[in-house]
Tab-separated table of N, CA and C in Angstrom:
chain	number	residue	atom	x	y	z
A	1	HIS	N	91.583	93.352	82.408
A	1	HIS	CA	90.889	94.517	82.583
A	1	HIS	C	90.995	95.738	83.019
A	2	PRO	N	91.546	96.563	82.470
A	2	PRO	CA	92.088	97.660	82.890
A	2	PRO	C	91.006	98.396	83.337
A	3	PHE	N	89.888	98.339	83.536
A	3	PHE	CA	88.817	99.237	83.639
A	3	PHE	C	88.338	99.079	84.625
A	4	ALA	N	87.628	100.369	85.733
A	4	ALA	CA	86.811	100.038	87.149
A	4	ALA	C	85.660	100.621	86.847
A	5	SER	N	84.976	100.677	87.577
A	5	SER	CA	83.257	101.021	88.042
A	5	SER	C	83.558	102.315	88.588
A	6	ALA	N	84.833	103.001	88.723
A	6	ALA	CA	85.038	104.425	89.373
A	6	ALA	C	86.648	104.601	89.175
A	7	PRO	N	86.679	105.428	89.091
A	7	PRO	CA	87.972	106.156	88.913
A	7	PRO	C	89.121	105.631	90.355
A	8	ASP	N	88.457	106.331	91.518
A	8	ASP	CA	89.646	105.959	92.346
A	8	ASP	C	89.671	104.550	92.776
A	9	LYS	N	89.182	103.378	92.462
A	9	LYS	CA	89.295	102.152	91.936
A	9	LYS	C	90.297	101.765	90.886
A	10	ALA	N	90.720	102.314	90.101
A	10	ALA	CA	91.596	102.241	88.974
A	10	ALA	C	92.976	102.383	89.422
A	11	TRP	N	93.841	101.825	88.777
A	11	TRP	CA	95.168	101.449	88.756
A	11	TRP	C	95.381	102.774	87.082
A	12	PRO	N	96.634	103.152	87.305
A	12	PRO	CA	96.752	104.220	86.073
A	12	PRO	C	97.146	103.404	84.708
A	13	VAL	N	96.378	104.119	83.825
A	13	VAL	CA	96.151	103.219	82.079
A	13	VAL	C	97.926	103.263	81.774
A	14	ASP	N	98.691	104.363	81.986
A	14	ASP	CA	99.856	103.946	81.755
A	14	ASP	C	100.670	102.731	82.224
A	15	ARG	N	100.436	102.524	83.840
A	15	ARG	CA	101.208	101.446	84.259
A	15	ARG	C	100.414	100.081	83.670
A	16	PHE	N	99.102	99.791	83.499
A	16	PHE	CA	98.283	98.832	82.311
A	16	PHE	C	98.696	98.397	81.019
A	17	VAL	N	98.860	99.478	80.609
A	17	VAL	CA	100.109	99.522	79.243
A	17	VAL	C	100.998	98.963	79.404
A	18	ALA	N	101.824	99.632	80.454
A	18	ALA	CA	103.431	98.787	80.416
A	18	ALA	C	103.391	97.411	81.049
A	19	LEU	N	102.207	97.203	81.897
A	19	LEU	CA	101.942	95.758	82.165
A	19	LEU	C	102.087	94.957	81.221
A	20	CYS	N	101.028	95.322	80.486
A	20	CYS	CA	100.814	94.829	78.946
A	20	CYS	C	101.902	94.252	77.807
A	21	ARG	N	102.978	95.502	77.666
A	21	ARG	CA	103.728	95.419	76.745
A	21	ARG	C	104.856	94.482	77.112
A	22	TRP	N	104.928	94.487	78.809
A	22	TRP	CA	106.093	93.579	79.268
A	22	TRP	C	105.637	91.883	79.395
A	23	LEU	N	104.139	91.932	79.668
A	23	LEU	CA	103.815	90.238	79.419
A	23	LEU	C	103.945	89.793	78.075
A	24	ARG	N	103.850	90.884	76.733
A	24	ARG	CA	103.660	90.011	75.463
A	24	ARG	C	105.393	90.426	75.041
A	25	ASP	N	106.109	91.223	75.179
A	25	ASP	CA	106.843	91.865	74.915
A	25	ASP	C	108.542	90.551	75.433
A	26	ASP	N	108.524	90.657	76.809
A	26	ASP	CA	109.545	90.068	77.605
A	26	ASP	C	109.143	88.587	77.814
A	27	LYS	N	107.874	88.792	78.452
A	27	LYS	CA	107.391	87.347	78.669
A	27	LYS	C	106.950	86.469	77.859
A	28	ARG	N	106.680	86.570	76.630
A	28	ARG	CA	105.889	86.363	75.497
A	28	ARG	C	105.093	85.693	75.457
A	29	LEU	N	103.799	86.288	76.344
A	29	LEU	CA	102.240	85.952	76.462
A	29	LEU	C	101.693	86.348	75.839
A	30	PRO	N	100.235	85.545	75.516
A	30	PRO	CA	99.297	86.711	74.862
A	30	PRO	C	98.356	87.386	75.580
A	31	VAL	N	98.143	88.887	75.472
A	31	VAL	CA	97.624	89.997	76.175
A	31	VAL	C	96.024	90.055	75.488
A	32	THR	N	95.217	89.846	76.117
A	32	THR	CA	93.477	90.134	75.807
A	32	THR	C	93.488	91.011	76.785
A	33	VAL	N	93.214	92.620	76.118
A	33	VAL	CA	92.373	93.113	77.226
A	33	VAL	C	90.742	93.145	77.038
A	34	ILE	N	90.251	93.053	78.212
A	34	ILE	CA	88.776	92.808	78.367
A	34	ILE	C	88.073	94.040	78.833
A	35	GLY	N	86.918	94.623	78.523
A	35	GLY	CA	86.183	95.469	78.824
A	35	GLY	C	84.789	96.183	77.854
A	36	ALA	N	84.102	96.525	78.594
A	36	ALA	CA	83.162	97.103	78.082
A	36	ALA	C	82.991	97.366	76.876
A	37	GLU	N	81.643	97.808	76.147
A	37	GLU	CA	81.785	98.849	74.587
A	37	GLU	C	82.370	100.165	75.175
A	38	THR	N	81.849	100.477	75.920
A	38	THR	CA	81.782	101.981	76.218
A	38	THR	C	83.176	102.072	76.814
A	39	ASP	N	84.153	101.489	77.341
A	39	ASP	CA	85.757	101.445	77.875
A	39	ASP	C	86.317	102.469	76.499
A	40	ASP	N	86.854	103.133	77.275
A	40	ASP	CA	88.351	103.358	76.326
A	40	ASP	C	89.415	102.565	76.014
A	41	PHE	N	89.492	102.155	74.888
A	41	PHE	CA	90.542	101.078	74.484
A	41	PHE	C	91.595	101.796	73.599
A	42	LYS	N	91.792	102.853	73.496
A	42	LYS	CA	92.715	103.514	72.668
A	42	LYS	C	93.850	103.066	72.986
A	43	PRO	N	94.280	103.517	74.151
A	43	PRO	CA	95.726	102.932	74.777
A	43	PRO	C	96.091	101.796	74.373
A	44	PHE	N	95.101	101.068	74.385
A	44	PHE	CA	95.264	99.379	74.164
A	44	PHE	C	95.992	99.108	72.834
A	45	ASP	N	95.643	100.057	71.765
A	45	ASP	CA	95.951	99.561	70.515
A	45	ASP	C	97.036	98.788	69.763
A	46	GLY	N	96.987	97.798	69.268
A	46	GLY	CA	98.459	96.726	69.725
A	46	GLY	C	97.954	95.612	69.903
A	47	PHE	N	97.290	95.569	70.928
A	47	PHE	CA	97.260	94.384	71.526
A	47	PHE	C	95.548	93.694	71.148
A	48	ASP	N	95.494	92.557	71.425
A	48	ASP	CA	94.012	91.888	71.349
A	48	ASP	C	93.054	92.392	71.985
A	49	LEU	N	91.607	92.907	71.567
A	49	LEU	CA	90.985	93.270	72.500
A	49	LEU	C	89.768	92.565	72.454
A	50	LEU	N	88.719	92.640	73.787
A	50	LEU	CA	87.611	91.990	73.485
A	50	LEU	C	86.436	92.895	74.342
A	51	ARG	N	85.903	93.661	73.460
A	51	ARG	CA	85.047	94.562	73.530
A	51	ARG	C	83.346	94.343	73.770
A	52	GLY	N	82.987	94.222	75.125
A	52	GLY	CA	81.793	94.394	74.794
A	52	GLY	C	81.049	92.847	74.579
A	53	ALA	N	82.107	92.199	75.394
A	53	ALA	CA	81.325	90.563	75.150
A	53	ALA	C	80.639	90.007	76.183
A	54	GLU	N	80.229	89.014	75.682
A	54	GLU	CA	79.132	88.216	76.466
A	54	GLU	C	79.531	87.858	77.539
A	55	LEU	N	79.468	87.523	78.569
A	55	LEU	CA	79.735	86.895	80.030
A	55	LEU	C	79.960	85.753	79.435
A	56	GLU	N	79.572	84.757	78.948
A	56	GLU	CA	79.913	83.852	78.282
A	56	GLU	C	81.329	83.385	77.507
A	57	GLN	N	81.638	84.526	76.726
A	57	GLN	CA	82.684	84.354	75.986
A	57	GLN	C	83.490	84.894	77.007
A	58	VAL	N	83.660	85.804	77.985
A	58	VAL	CA	84.924	86.272	78.941
A	58	VAL	C	84.860	85.093	79.559
A	59	LYS	N	83.927	84.389	80.360
A	59	LYS	CA	84.438	83.418	81.123
A	59	LYS	C	85.144	82.119	80.851
A	60	ARG	N	85.099	82.072	79.356
A	60	ARG	CA	85.250	81.409	78.430
A	60	ARG	C	86.910	81.531	78.446
A	61	LEU	N	87.212	82.904	78.171
A	61	LEU	CA	88.863	83.549	78.113
A	61	LEU	C	89.256	83.098	79.275
A	62	LEU	N	88.737	83.467	80.230
A	62	LEU	CA	89.645	83.183	81.691
A	62	LEU	C	89.802	82.229	82.063
A	63	GLN	N	88.784	81.405	81.652
A	63	GLN	CA	89.167	79.805	82.356
A	63	GLN	C	90.388	79.405	81.305
A	64	SER	N	90.742	79.924	80.220
A	64	SER	CA	92.082	79.256	79.502
A	64	SER	C	93.402	80.255	79.709
A	65	SER	N	93.156	81.376	80.436
A	65	SER	CA	94.006	82.110	81.147
A	65	SER	C	95.214	81.694	82.175
A	66	THR	N	96.406	82.203	81.932
A	66	THR	CA	97.492	81.918	82.667
A	66	THR	C	97.353	82.982	83.715
A	67	LEU	N	96.824	84.153	83.703
A	67	LEU	CA	97.116	85.283	84.618
A	67	LEU	C	95.841	86.191	83.953
A	68	PHE	N	95.472	86.927	85.420
A	68	PHE	CA	94.306	87.960	85.166
A	68	PHE	C	95.298	88.813	85.976
A	69	ALA	N	94.794	90.290	85.289
A	69	ALA	CA	95.171	91.616	85.921
A	69	ALA	C	94.028	92.459	85.853
A	70	GLY	N	93.493	93.143	86.848
A	70	GLY	CA	92.313	93.839	86.898
A	70	GLY	C	92.522	94.965	87.856
A	71	ASN	N	91.654	95.786	87.503
A	71	ASN	CA	91.128	96.859	88.850
A	71	ASN	C	89.458	96.434	89.541
A	72	ASP	N	89.477	97.228	90.525
A	72	ASP	CA	87.938	97.316	90.962
A	72	ASP	C	88.108	95.882	92.399
C-alpha cells in the first residue's frame, strides 16, 4: 500500500516501485498494489492492482499475504 493520508507520511514512490520489482523479480513473490480509486496507480503499471476494493476484499488479501509494506 504505497499511498498515505498526507505527503509527509509517504515513502517516495520510486522506492516503492523498486521494492515491488525486487519482491517480484528477485524473490519471486506475487505483488499486489492496493489503494483507493482516486490514488495514482500509474507508477505501478505491470503489477497486480487492487483499486478501490471493499474492505472485506482487502482483509481477505491481507490474511493470505506473506508480507505487507505500506505508509502511514
